[in-house]
């Protein structure tokens, strides 16, 4: 990349619009000729921008060390921006200034934004390169849904990303109460409502109402209001967003397509009714930052949240009555049409000033998603394995089971942690994972999905009024 100081880069963010208005001043001519050998004496610096915190950066440093040991002439600089919004906005400003990194951690809607500035490299030519690429067997090792997400940016299926850290949503429940009343673990929303009505007759429910008030006690909490809207829309058979015949993004479920909007509205009408009955709420209703807080408070006995945040739902960490937490799949409207959101980030390559830097950036990304690196990441973080060979490895299976492996190779059965149980339960939903297409403006749809739910539940709007108000802003 072109070098400027980080302070200067932040200053540039105030000087350039956060809309993508340009691309790099120098355009590389394309991938390195595969017949041209790499000069082992020529050093190349790779800047990788990400949003991981200190604990995850430690794992990244381990991956970086193994990469630099393999390619001594390449040096990787890890630059953290602390959170994904700051990372996105910094890169957007950098695109306008022509000072992008070599590679970066990306969400799908971020990629769609960066593509407006023509700043990303399509990875297909590198993947298919006979010397530097990936074999068909190697590509087949990735979990299908994770791998497919890198191709959702146009109808041609051009790849602009590869999977890195992945999670999903799961349902956490108060196992102590479920065991006490011998309730079956719910699989469908009908099951959830049945248990909700039973819970209202328990002394635990009455105690929670006495402490927090009836308006802040529900059987289930849903942590993300945006995910609630998107997932229920999908479960009711509607298309959330799509491309039209001209390749332009369409906000199907918000009003652009009558059939999809009708199905989406049916899901929200159902949710609205169950909210009014006191069965299902969100963190806004609980008066907490996250539903995991309400769950540990006893304000709900079930909650849907990220698989990567399992430890926050540990009932043994409750400040009040402690309880055991169990984890299971997200309830479905119809078990034959399972729909669960696929979450987490990918990694993408930016156009560089030299062919050598671009190739080095590709090799860095390839190393990040390799078996070695993916295993390191899966063993040391709360995220899923992105590869089947990692998922099926002895190392990962012992890890997720909580087993202890002695120096002589003897495996001693251990105790499975809640985080490990969440990783195990989450990946079992892989066949249900859905991914929405990403286009310029698709991130607005997610923001408006959250707004719609809040208008409907807490903004004194009917379901129809909430849809109408949101669609006006999207159009």
Short mmCIF file of C-alpha atoms in Angstrom, two decimals:
data_model
loop_
_atom_site.label_atom_id
_atom_site.label_comp_id
_atom_site.label_asym_id
_atom_site.label_seq_id
_atom_site.Cartn_x
_atom_site.Cartn_y
_atom_site.Cartn_z
CA UNK A 1 0.00 0.00 0.00
CA UNK A 2 1.00 3.65 -0.19
CA UNK A 3 2.35 4.63 3.18
CA UNK A 4 0.91 7.40 5.30
CA UNK A 5 0.84 7.79 9.07
CA UNK A 6 -2.18 6.50 10.94
CA UNK A 7 -2.85 9.94 12.44
CA UNK A 8 -2.81 11.40 8.96
CA UNK A 9 -5.14 8.66 7.80
CA UNK A 10 -7.68 9.53 10.47
CA UNK A 11 -7.42 13.15 9.44
CA UNK A 12 -8.22 12.12 5.89
CA UNK A 13 -11.47 10.61 7.10
CA UNK A 14 -12.67 14.09 7.93
CA UNK A 15 -11.65 15.35 4.52
CA UNK A 16 -13.24 12.69 2.37
CA UNK A 17 -16.85 11.65 2.19
CA UNK A 18 -17.63 8.28 3.67
CA UNK A 19 -19.22 7.43 0.35
CA UNK A 20 -16.87 5.74 -2.06
CA UNK A 21 -15.94 8.35 -4.60
CA UNK A 22 -12.81 7.05 -6.22
CA UNK A 23 -10.25 4.32 -6.45
CA UNK A 24 -6.50 4.03 -6.17
CA UNK A 25 -4.31 6.39 -8.14
CA UNK A 26 -2.17 3.53 -9.39
CA UNK A 27 -3.86 0.50 -10.83
CA UNK A 28 -1.96 -2.78 -10.87
CA UNK A 29 -1.92 -4.63 -14.13
CA UNK A 30 -3.11 -7.91 -12.63
CA UNK A 31 -1.80 -11.06 -10.99
CA UNK A 32 1.85 -11.98 -11.25
CA UNK A 33 2.80 -14.09 -14.24
CA UNK A 34 2.75 -17.64 -12.81
CA UNK A 35 5.85 -18.46 -14.86
CA UNK A 36 7.84 -15.72 -13.17
CA UNK A 37 9.68 -16.99 -10.09
CA UNK A 38 9.43 -15.06 -6.82
CA UNK A 39 12.61 -13.24 -5.92
CA UNK A 40 13.36 -14.67 -2.44
CA UNK A 41 15.60 -11.71 -1.61
CA UNK A 42 13.00 -9.03 -2.29
CA UNK A 43 11.10 -8.02 0.82
CA UNK A 44 7.42 -7.17 0.58
CA UNK A 45 5.39 -5.55 3.36
CA UNK A 46 1.78 -6.68 3.76
CA UNK A 47 -0.62 -4.50 5.74
CA UNK A 48 -3.60 -6.39 7.10
CA UNK A 49 -6.36 -4.28 8.66
CA UNK A 50 -8.80 -5.93 11.05
CA UNK A 51 -11.16 -5.27 13.95
CA UNK A 52 -10.15 -8.02 16.36
CA UNK A 53 -9.51 -7.23 20.01
CA UNK A 54 -6.38 -8.00 21.96
CA UNK A 55 -7.19 -11.65 22.72
CA UNK A 56 -7.89 -12.51 19.08
CA UNK A 57 -4.89 -10.47 17.93
CA UNK A 58 -2.69 -12.83 19.95
CA UNK A 59 -3.98 -15.70 17.79
CA UNK A 60 -3.46 -13.61 14.65
CA UNK A 61 0.15 -13.05 15.70
CA UNK A 62 0.64 -16.81 15.85
CA UNK A 63 -0.76 -17.17 12.32
CA UNK A 64 1.44 -14.30 11.16
CA UNK A 65 4.55 -15.95 12.65
CA UNK A 66 3.92 -19.20 10.80
CA UNK A 67 3.37 -17.28 7.55
CA UNK A 68 6.60 -15.30 7.89
CA UNK A 69 8.50 -18.49 8.69
CA UNK A 70 7.21 -19.93 5.43
CA UNK A 71 7.90 -16.74 3.42
CA UNK A 72 10.91 -15.01 5.06
CA UNK A 73 10.88 -12.17 2.53
CA UNK A 74 7.30 -11.19 3.45
CA UNK A 75 6.55 -9.10 6.53
CA UNK A 76 2.98 -8.72 7.81
CA UNK A 77 1.87 -5.67 9.75
CA UNK A 78 -1.36 -6.23 11.68
CA UNK A 79 -3.37 -3.04 12.14
CA UNK A 80 -6.41 -3.20 14.44
CA UNK A 81 -9.19 -0.63 14.36
CA UNK A 82 -11.00 -2.03 17.37
CA UNK A 83 -14.49 -2.46 15.96
CA UNK A 84 -16.05 -3.26 12.59
CA UNK A 85 -17.72 0.11 12.06
CA UNK A 86 -14.44 1.96 12.53
CA UNK A 87 -12.67 -0.51 10.27
CA UNK A 88 -15.29 -0.07 7.54
CA UNK A 89 -15.28 3.72 7.75
CA UNK A 90 -11.48 3.89 7.81
CA UNK A 91 -11.19 1.72 4.71
CA UNK A 92 -13.91 3.71 2.95
CA UNK A 93 -12.00 6.92 3.57
CA UNK A 94 -8.75 5.24 2.57
CA UNK A 95 -10.29 4.18 -0.75
CA UNK A 96 -11.17 7.78 -1.48
CA UNK A 97 -7.60 8.79 -0.61
CA UNK A 98 -6.01 5.93 -2.59
CA UNK A 99 -4.23 4.44 0.43
CA UNK A 100 -5.89 1.09 0.98
CA UNK A 101 -4.30 -1.82 2.88
CA UNK A 102 -3.01 -4.93 1.18
CA UNK A 103 -5.79 -7.03 2.70
CA UNK A 104 -8.49 -6.69 5.33
CA UNK A 105 -11.17 -8.40 7.37
CA UNK A 106 -14.54 -7.80 5.70
CA UNK A 107 -18.25 -8.27 6.19
CA UNK A 108 -20.33 -8.89 3.03
CA UNK A 109 -21.97 -5.46 3.11
CA UNK A 110 -18.49 -3.91 3.54
CA UNK A 111 -17.31 -5.72 0.43
CA UNK A 112 -20.30 -4.41 -1.53
CA UNK A 113 -19.35 -0.90 -0.43
CA UNK A 114 -15.66 -1.28 -1.36
CA UNK A 115 -16.61 -2.62 -4.77
CA UNK A 116 -18.19 0.73 -5.57
CA UNK A 117 -14.66 2.16 -5.45
CA UNK A 118 -13.27 -0.63 -7.63
CA UNK A 119 -10.74 -1.29 -4.91
CA UNK A 120 -10.94 -5.08 -4.45
CA UNK A 121 -9.24 -7.86 -6.36
CA UNK A 122 -11.37 -10.71 -7.71
CA UNK A 123 -9.78 -13.83 -6.24
CA UNK A 124 -10.82 -16.31 -8.94
CA UNK A 125 -7.65 -15.95 -11.03
CA UNK A 126 -5.47 -16.54 -7.97
CA UNK A 127 -7.52 -19.49 -6.74
CA UNK A 128 -7.27 -21.10 -10.18
CA UNK A 129 -3.60 -20.28 -10.67
CA UNK A 130 -1.63 -23.50 -11.33
CA UNK A 131 1.25 -22.49 -9.04
CA UNK A 132 -0.20 -20.24 -6.34
CA UNK A 133 -3.83 -21.33 -6.30
CA UNK A 134 -6.03 -23.89 -4.58
CA UNK A 135 -6.91 -27.29 -5.95
CA UNK A 136 -10.52 -28.37 -6.30
CA UNK A 137 -9.93 -30.75 -3.39
CA UNK A 138 -8.69 -27.88 -1.23
CA UNK A 139 -11.71 -25.71 -2.06
CA UNK A 140 -14.03 -28.61 -1.25
CA UNK A 141 -12.70 -28.66 2.33
CA UNK A 142 -14.50 -25.45 3.23
CA UNK A 143 -17.95 -25.58 4.82
CA UNK A 144 -20.21 -24.94 1.83
CA UNK A 145 -22.14 -22.00 3.23
CA UNK A 146 -18.99 -20.24 4.42
CA UNK A 147 -17.26 -20.69 1.08
CA UNK A 148 -20.30 -19.63 -0.94
CA UNK A 149 -20.59 -16.33 0.91
CA UNK A 150 -17.56 -14.98 -0.93
CA UNK A 151 -19.47 -15.02 -4.24
CA UNK A 152 -22.70 -13.16 -3.40
CA UNK A 153 -21.77 -9.81 -4.95
CA UNK A 154 -22.94 -10.29 -8.53
CA UNK A 155 -24.93 -12.75 -10.58
CA UNK A 156 -21.74 -14.13 -12.11
CA UNK A 157 -20.59 -15.34 -8.68
CA UNK A 158 -17.25 -13.52 -8.75
CA UNK A 159 -15.28 -14.27 -5.60
CA UNK A 160 -14.17 -11.26 -3.56
CA UNK A 161 -13.72 -12.92 -0.17
CA UNK A 162 -12.80 -16.12 1.64
CA UNK A 163 -14.16 -17.20 5.05
CA UNK A 164 -12.24 -16.53 8.23
CA UNK A 165 -14.11 -16.25 11.54
CA UNK A 166 -17.65 -17.63 11.51
CA UNK A 167 -20.49 -17.95 13.98
CA UNK A 168 -24.27 -18.27 14.00
CA UNK A 169 -27.20 -17.83 16.36
CA UNK A 170 -28.29 -20.42 18.91
CA UNK A 171 -30.92 -20.78 21.58
CA UNK A 172 -29.68 -20.84 25.17
CA UNK A 173 -32.10 -22.06 27.82
CA UNK A 174 -32.32 -22.40 31.61
CA UNK A 175 -31.68 -26.11 31.96
CA UNK A 176 -32.36 -26.03 35.69
CA UNK A 177 -35.94 -24.87 35.16
CA UNK A 178 -36.49 -27.12 32.14
CA UNK A 179 -35.33 -30.14 34.15
CA UNK A 180 -37.44 -29.15 37.18
CA UNK A 181 -40.65 -29.12 35.13
CA UNK A 182 -39.60 -31.87 32.71
CA UNK A 183 -40.13 -29.66 29.66
CA UNK A 184 -38.91 -30.88 26.27
CA UNK A 185 -36.37 -28.72 24.45
CA UNK A 186 -38.30 -26.68 21.83
CA UNK A 187 -37.58 -27.23 18.16
CA UNK A 188 -40.30 -25.06 16.64
CA UNK A 189 -41.86 -21.71 17.50
CA UNK A 190 -45.05 -23.55 18.44
CA UNK A 191 -42.99 -25.43 21.02
CA UNK A 192 -41.57 -22.15 22.32
CA UNK A 193 -45.03 -20.65 22.80
CA UNK A 194 -46.27 -23.80 24.55
CA UNK A 195 -43.42 -23.56 27.06
CA UNK A 196 -43.95 -19.80 27.41
CA UNK A 197 -47.52 -20.34 28.55
CA UNK A 198 -46.41 -23.04 31.00
CA UNK A 199 -43.73 -20.79 32.45
CA UNK A 200 -46.27 -18.09 33.25
CA UNK A 201 -47.81 -20.48 35.78
CA UNK A 202 -44.58 -21.09 37.70
CA UNK A 203 -43.36 -19.43 40.91
CA UNK A 204 -40.16 -18.44 39.07
CA UNK A 205 -42.19 -16.35 36.65
CA UNK A 206 -44.16 -14.70 39.46
CA UNK A 207 -40.91 -13.87 41.28
CA UNK A 208 -39.43 -12.31 38.15
CA UNK A 209 -42.56 -10.20 37.59
CA UNK A 210 -42.49 -9.08 41.22
CA UNK A 211 -38.87 -7.94 40.83
CA UNK A 212 -38.86 -6.44 37.31
CA UNK A 213 -42.51 -5.79 36.41
CA UNK A 214 -44.60 -7.71 33.92
CA UNK A 215 -43.52 -5.52 30.97
CA UNK A 216 -39.89 -6.59 31.45
CA UNK A 217 -40.43 -10.35 31.77
CA UNK A 218 -40.82 -12.65 28.75
CA UNK A 219 -40.23 -16.35 28.24
CA UNK A 220 -37.77 -15.73 25.40
CA UNK A 221 -35.45 -12.93 24.40
CA UNK A 222 -34.05 -12.31 20.91
CA UNK A 223 -30.75 -10.46 21.12
CA UNK A 224 -30.54 -8.95 17.62
CA UNK A 225 -33.66 -7.17 16.38
CA UNK A 226 -32.24 -7.09 12.84
CA UNK A 227 -31.57 -10.84 12.88
CA UNK A 228 -35.04 -11.42 14.29
CA UNK A 229 -36.60 -9.69 11.27
CA UNK A 230 -34.36 -11.33 8.67
CA UNK A 231 -34.54 -14.85 10.11
CA UNK A 232 -38.31 -14.88 10.59
CA UNK A 233 -38.74 -13.42 7.10
CA UNK A 234 -36.64 -16.29 5.73
CA UNK A 235 -38.45 -18.90 7.85
CA UNK A 236 -41.79 -17.72 6.49
CA UNK A 237 -40.54 -18.38 2.96
CA UNK A 238 -39.88 -14.81 1.86
CA UNK A 239 -36.84 -13.52 -0.02
CA UNK A 240 -35.19 -10.76 2.02
CA UNK A 241 -33.18 -9.11 -0.78
CA UNK A 242 -32.28 -10.07 -4.36
CA UNK A 243 -30.79 -8.85 -7.64
CA UNK A 244 -33.10 -7.69 -10.42
CA UNK A 245 -32.62 -8.45 -14.13
CA UNK A 246 -30.12 -5.60 -14.39
CA UNK A 247 -28.06 -6.76 -11.43
CA UNK A 248 -29.41 -4.05 -9.13
CA UNK A 249 -30.22 -4.84 -5.51
CA UNK A 250 -33.88 -5.15 -4.55
CA UNK A 251 -35.36 -4.79 -1.03
CA UNK A 252 -37.88 -7.60 -1.55
CA UNK A 253 -39.32 -8.09 1.92
CA UNK A 254 -39.67 -4.41 2.75
CA UNK A 255 -42.21 -3.62 0.05
CA UNK A 256 -40.46 -4.05 -3.30
CA UNK A 257 -42.00 -7.46 -4.02
CA UNK A 258 -45.60 -8.00 -2.94
CA UNK A 259 -45.39 -11.75 -2.29
CA UNK A 260 -42.20 -11.49 -0.22
CA UNK A 261 -43.52 -8.50 1.70
CA UNK A 262 -46.76 -10.32 2.54
CA UNK A 263 -44.86 -13.31 3.94
CA UNK A 264 -42.52 -11.07 5.88
CA UNK A 265 -45.46 -9.15 7.33
CA UNK A 266 -47.04 -12.44 8.38
CA UNK A 267 -43.90 -13.25 10.38
CA UNK A 268 -43.89 -9.83 12.06
CA UNK A 269 -47.61 -9.99 12.84
CA UNK A 270 -46.98 -13.31 14.56
CA UNK A 271 -44.07 -11.90 16.50
CA UNK A 272 -46.01 -8.77 17.44
CA UNK A 273 -48.88 -10.88 18.84
CA UNK A 274 -46.51 -13.03 20.90
CA UNK A 275 -44.77 -9.90 22.20
CA UNK A 276 -48.10 -8.48 23.35
CA UNK A 277 -48.86 -11.78 25.11
CA UNK A 278 -45.58 -11.47 27.02
CA UNK A 279 -44.02 -14.52 25.37
CA UNK A 280 -41.13 -13.09 23.32
CA UNK A 281 -39.22 -9.82 23.73
CA UNK A 282 -35.95 -8.14 22.80
CA UNK A 283 -33.29 -6.42 24.90
CA UNK A 284 -35.15 -3.12 24.49
CA UNK A 285 -38.15 -4.58 26.31
CA UNK A 286 -35.98 -6.06 29.05
CA UNK A 287 -34.22 -2.76 29.64
CA UNK A 288 -30.84 -4.46 29.27
CA UNK A 289 -27.95 -4.03 26.83
CA UNK A 290 -28.17 -7.69 25.79
CA UNK A 291 -30.68 -10.46 26.27
CA UNK A 292 -27.94 -12.48 27.95
CA UNK A 293 -28.16 -9.98 30.83
CA UNK A 294 -31.91 -10.51 31.10
CA UNK A 295 -31.38 -14.28 30.86
CA UNK A 296 -28.98 -14.29 33.82
CA UNK A 297 -31.34 -11.95 35.70
CA UNK A 298 -34.18 -14.47 35.37
CA UNK A 299 -36.26 -12.14 33.17
CA UNK A 300 -36.45 -14.91 30.55
CA UNK A 301 -35.72 -18.62 30.46
CA UNK A 302 -34.73 -18.81 26.77
CA UNK A 303 -32.70 -16.46 24.63
CA UNK A 304 -31.35 -16.41 21.08
CA UNK A 305 -27.86 -14.99 20.67
CA UNK A 306 -24.51 -15.49 19.00
CA UNK A 307 -22.70 -18.80 19.27
CA UNK A 308 -19.54 -16.77 19.82
CA UNK A 309 -21.05 -15.20 22.95
CA UNK A 310 -21.90 -18.40 24.79
CA UNK A 311 -20.02 -17.50 27.96
CA UNK A 312 -22.20 -14.41 28.43
CA UNK A 313 -25.20 -16.73 28.84
CA UNK A 314 -23.66 -18.83 31.60
CA UNK A 315 -26.24 -19.06 34.37
CA UNK A 316 -23.53 -19.89 36.87
CA UNK A 317 -22.37 -16.30 36.41
CA UNK A 318 -25.74 -14.92 37.48
CA UNK A 319 -25.65 -12.34 40.27
CA UNK A 320 -28.90 -13.84 41.61
CA UNK A 321 -30.07 -17.45 41.62
CA UNK A 322 -27.49 -19.50 39.73
CA UNK A 323 -28.59 -22.08 37.19
CA UNK A 324 -27.25 -24.40 34.50
CA UNK A 325 -27.37 -23.23 30.89
CA UNK A 326 -27.87 -25.54 27.92
CA UNK A 327 -27.75 -24.71 24.22
CA UNK A 328 -29.65 -25.91 21.17
CA UNK A 329 -30.62 -24.96 17.62
CA UNK A 330 -32.68 -21.88 16.79
CA UNK A 331 -36.43 -22.70 16.74
CA UNK A 332 -37.99 -23.00 13.31
CA UNK A 333 -41.39 -22.31 11.83
CA UNK A 334 -41.03 -25.46 9.74
CA UNK A 335 -38.28 -28.03 10.39
CA UNK A 336 -38.31 -28.96 6.70
CA UNK A 337 -37.29 -25.41 5.78
CA UNK A 338 -34.65 -24.63 8.39
CA UNK A 339 -33.25 -21.08 8.28
CA UNK A 340 -30.49 -19.80 10.58
CA UNK A 341 -28.32 -16.78 9.94
CA UNK A 342 -24.66 -17.27 9.07
CA UNK A 343 -22.52 -14.66 10.81
CA UNK A 344 -18.90 -13.59 10.96
CA UNK A 345 -16.30 -12.06 8.71
CA UNK A 346 -14.25 -12.95 5.67
CA UNK A 347 -10.92 -11.75 4.28
CA UNK A 348 -10.43 -9.77 1.07
CA UNK A 349 -7.56 -8.56 -1.10
CA UNK A 350 -7.19 -4.93 -2.18
CA UNK A 351 -5.60 -3.67 -5.37
CA UNK A 352 -1.96 -2.86 -4.77
CA UNK A 353 0.69 -0.61 -6.28
CA UNK A 354 2.82 -3.57 -7.38
CA UNK A 355 2.18 -7.05 -8.63
CA UNK A 356 4.52 -8.41 -5.98
CA UNK A 357 2.50 -6.91 -3.12
CA UNK A 358 -0.75 -8.19 -4.58
CA UNK A 359 0.65 -11.71 -4.88
CA UNK A 360 2.04 -11.51 -1.35
CA UNK A 361 -1.38 -10.39 -0.14
CA UNK A 362 -3.02 -13.35 -1.85
CA UNK A 363 -0.55 -15.78 -0.28
CA UNK A 364 -1.25 -14.22 3.13
CA UNK A 365 -5.01 -14.74 2.68
CA UNK A 366 -4.43 -18.27 1.44
CA UNK A 367 -2.35 -18.96 4.55
CA UNK A 368 -5.02 -17.46 6.82
CA UNK A 369 -7.61 -19.97 5.57
CA UNK A 370 -5.23 -22.94 5.35
CA UNK A 371 -5.71 -26.05 7.48
CA UNK A 372 -2.89 -25.03 9.80
CA UNK A 373 -4.24 -21.53 10.44
CA UNK A 374 -7.90 -22.55 10.56
CA UNK A 375 -7.07 -25.18 13.18
CA UNK A 376 -5.13 -22.63 15.25
CA UNK A 377 -8.08 -20.22 15.08
CA UNK A 378 -10.69 -22.87 15.94
CA UNK A 379 -8.70 -24.17 18.93
CA UNK A 380 -8.04 -20.75 20.42
CA UNK A 381 -11.23 -18.73 19.75
CA UNK A 382 -14.99 -19.14 20.13
CA UNK A 383 -15.51 -19.31 16.35
CA UNK A 384 -16.35 -22.34 14.22
CA UNK A 385 -13.92 -24.27 12.06
CA UNK A 386 -14.30 -22.94 8.52
CA UNK A 387 -12.98 -26.21 7.08
CA UNK A 388 -14.29 -29.78 7.20
CA UNK A 389 -10.81 -31.24 7.72
CA UNK A 390 -10.39 -29.05 10.81
CA UNK A 391 -13.88 -29.93 12.04
CA UNK A 392 -13.11 -33.65 11.72
CA UNK A 393 -9.58 -33.50 13.10
CA UNK A 394 -8.68 -35.28 16.36
CA UNK A 395 -7.30 -32.03 17.74
CA UNK A 396 -10.56 -30.15 17.27
CA UNK A 397 -12.78 -33.01 18.41
CA UNK A 398 -10.79 -33.37 21.62
CA UNK A 399 -10.96 -29.61 22.08
CA UNK A 400 -14.71 -29.35 21.60
CA UNK A 401 -15.31 -32.36 23.88
CA UNK A 402 -13.11 -30.84 26.57
CA UNK A 403 -10.76 -33.83 26.53
CA UNK A 404 -7.20 -33.62 27.84
CA UNK A 405 -4.44 -35.12 25.69
CA UNK A 406 -1.39 -36.23 27.65
CA UNK A 407 2.17 -36.08 26.33
CA UNK A 408 2.08 -39.77 25.44
CA UNK A 409 -1.09 -39.26 23.38
CA UNK A 410 -3.48 -40.68 25.95
CA UNK A 411 -6.86 -38.95 25.85
CA UNK A 412 -8.46 -38.24 29.21
CA UNK A 413 -12.18 -37.41 29.02
CA UNK A 414 -12.85 -33.90 30.29
CA UNK A 415 -15.74 -31.58 30.98
CA UNK A 416 -17.29 -29.81 28.01
CA UNK A 417 -17.60 -26.04 28.49
CA UNK A 418 -20.66 -24.04 27.46
CA UNK A 419 -18.56 -22.35 24.76
CA UNK A 420 -17.57 -25.74 23.37
CA UNK A 421 -21.18 -26.93 23.46
CA UNK A 422 -22.17 -23.83 21.50
CA UNK A 423 -19.52 -24.46 18.86
CA UNK A 424 -20.70 -28.05 18.55
CA UNK A 425 -24.40 -27.15 18.35
CA UNK A 426 -23.82 -24.26 15.99
CA UNK A 427 -22.00 -26.14 13.27
CA UNK A 428 -24.72 -28.79 13.32
CA UNK A 429 -27.01 -26.12 11.86
CA UNK A 430 -24.76 -25.72 8.80
CA UNK A 431 -27.41 -27.11 6.45
CA UNK A 432 -29.76 -24.36 7.65
CA UNK A 433 -27.34 -21.46 7.17
CA UNK A 434 -28.58 -18.71 4.91
CA UNK A 435 -26.65 -15.80 3.44
CA UNK A 436 -28.25 -12.68 1.99
CA UNK A 437 -26.80 -11.14 -1.13
CA UNK A 438 -24.78 -7.97 -0.64
CA UNK A 439 -24.98 -4.85 -2.78
CA UNK A 440 -24.36 -1.14 -2.35
CA UNK A 441 -27.05 -0.13 0.13
CA UNK A 442 -27.75 -3.61 1.50
CA UNK A 443 -26.30 -2.58 4.86
CA UNK A 444 -29.13 -0.02 5.03
CA UNK A 445 -31.63 -2.87 4.80
CA UNK A 446 -30.16 -4.46 7.91
CA UNK A 447 -30.27 -1.14 9.77
CA UNK A 448 -33.87 -0.64 8.68
CA UNK A 449 -34.82 -4.17 9.73
CA UNK A 450 -33.86 -3.20 13.28
CA UNK A 451 -35.73 0.09 12.93
CA UNK A 452 -38.85 -1.71 11.70
CA UNK A 453 -38.93 -4.03 14.72
CA UNK A 454 -38.45 -1.12 17.11
CA UNK A 455 -41.20 0.93 15.43
CA UNK A 456 -43.55 -2.02 15.61
CA UNK A 457 -42.86 -3.05 19.22
CA UNK A 458 -41.91 0.21 20.89
CA UNK A 459 -42.78 3.03 18.47
CA UNK A 460 -46.55 2.85 18.62
CA UNK A 461 -46.78 1.82 14.95
CA UNK A 462 -48.84 -0.96 13.43
CA UNK A 463 -46.99 -3.59 11.43
CA UNK A 464 -48.22 -2.05 8.16
CA UNK A 465 -47.21 1.43 9.27
CA UNK A 466 -43.72 0.25 10.28
CA UNK A 467 -43.19 -1.37 6.87
CA UNK A 468 -44.45 1.69 5.04
CA UNK A 469 -42.24 4.09 6.99
CA UNK A 470 -39.12 1.97 6.53
CA UNK A 471 -39.66 1.32 2.82
CA UNK A 472 -39.98 5.04 2.15
CA UNK A 473 -36.48 5.60 3.51
CA UNK A 474 -35.05 2.62 1.61
CA UNK A 475 -36.50 3.79 -1.70
#
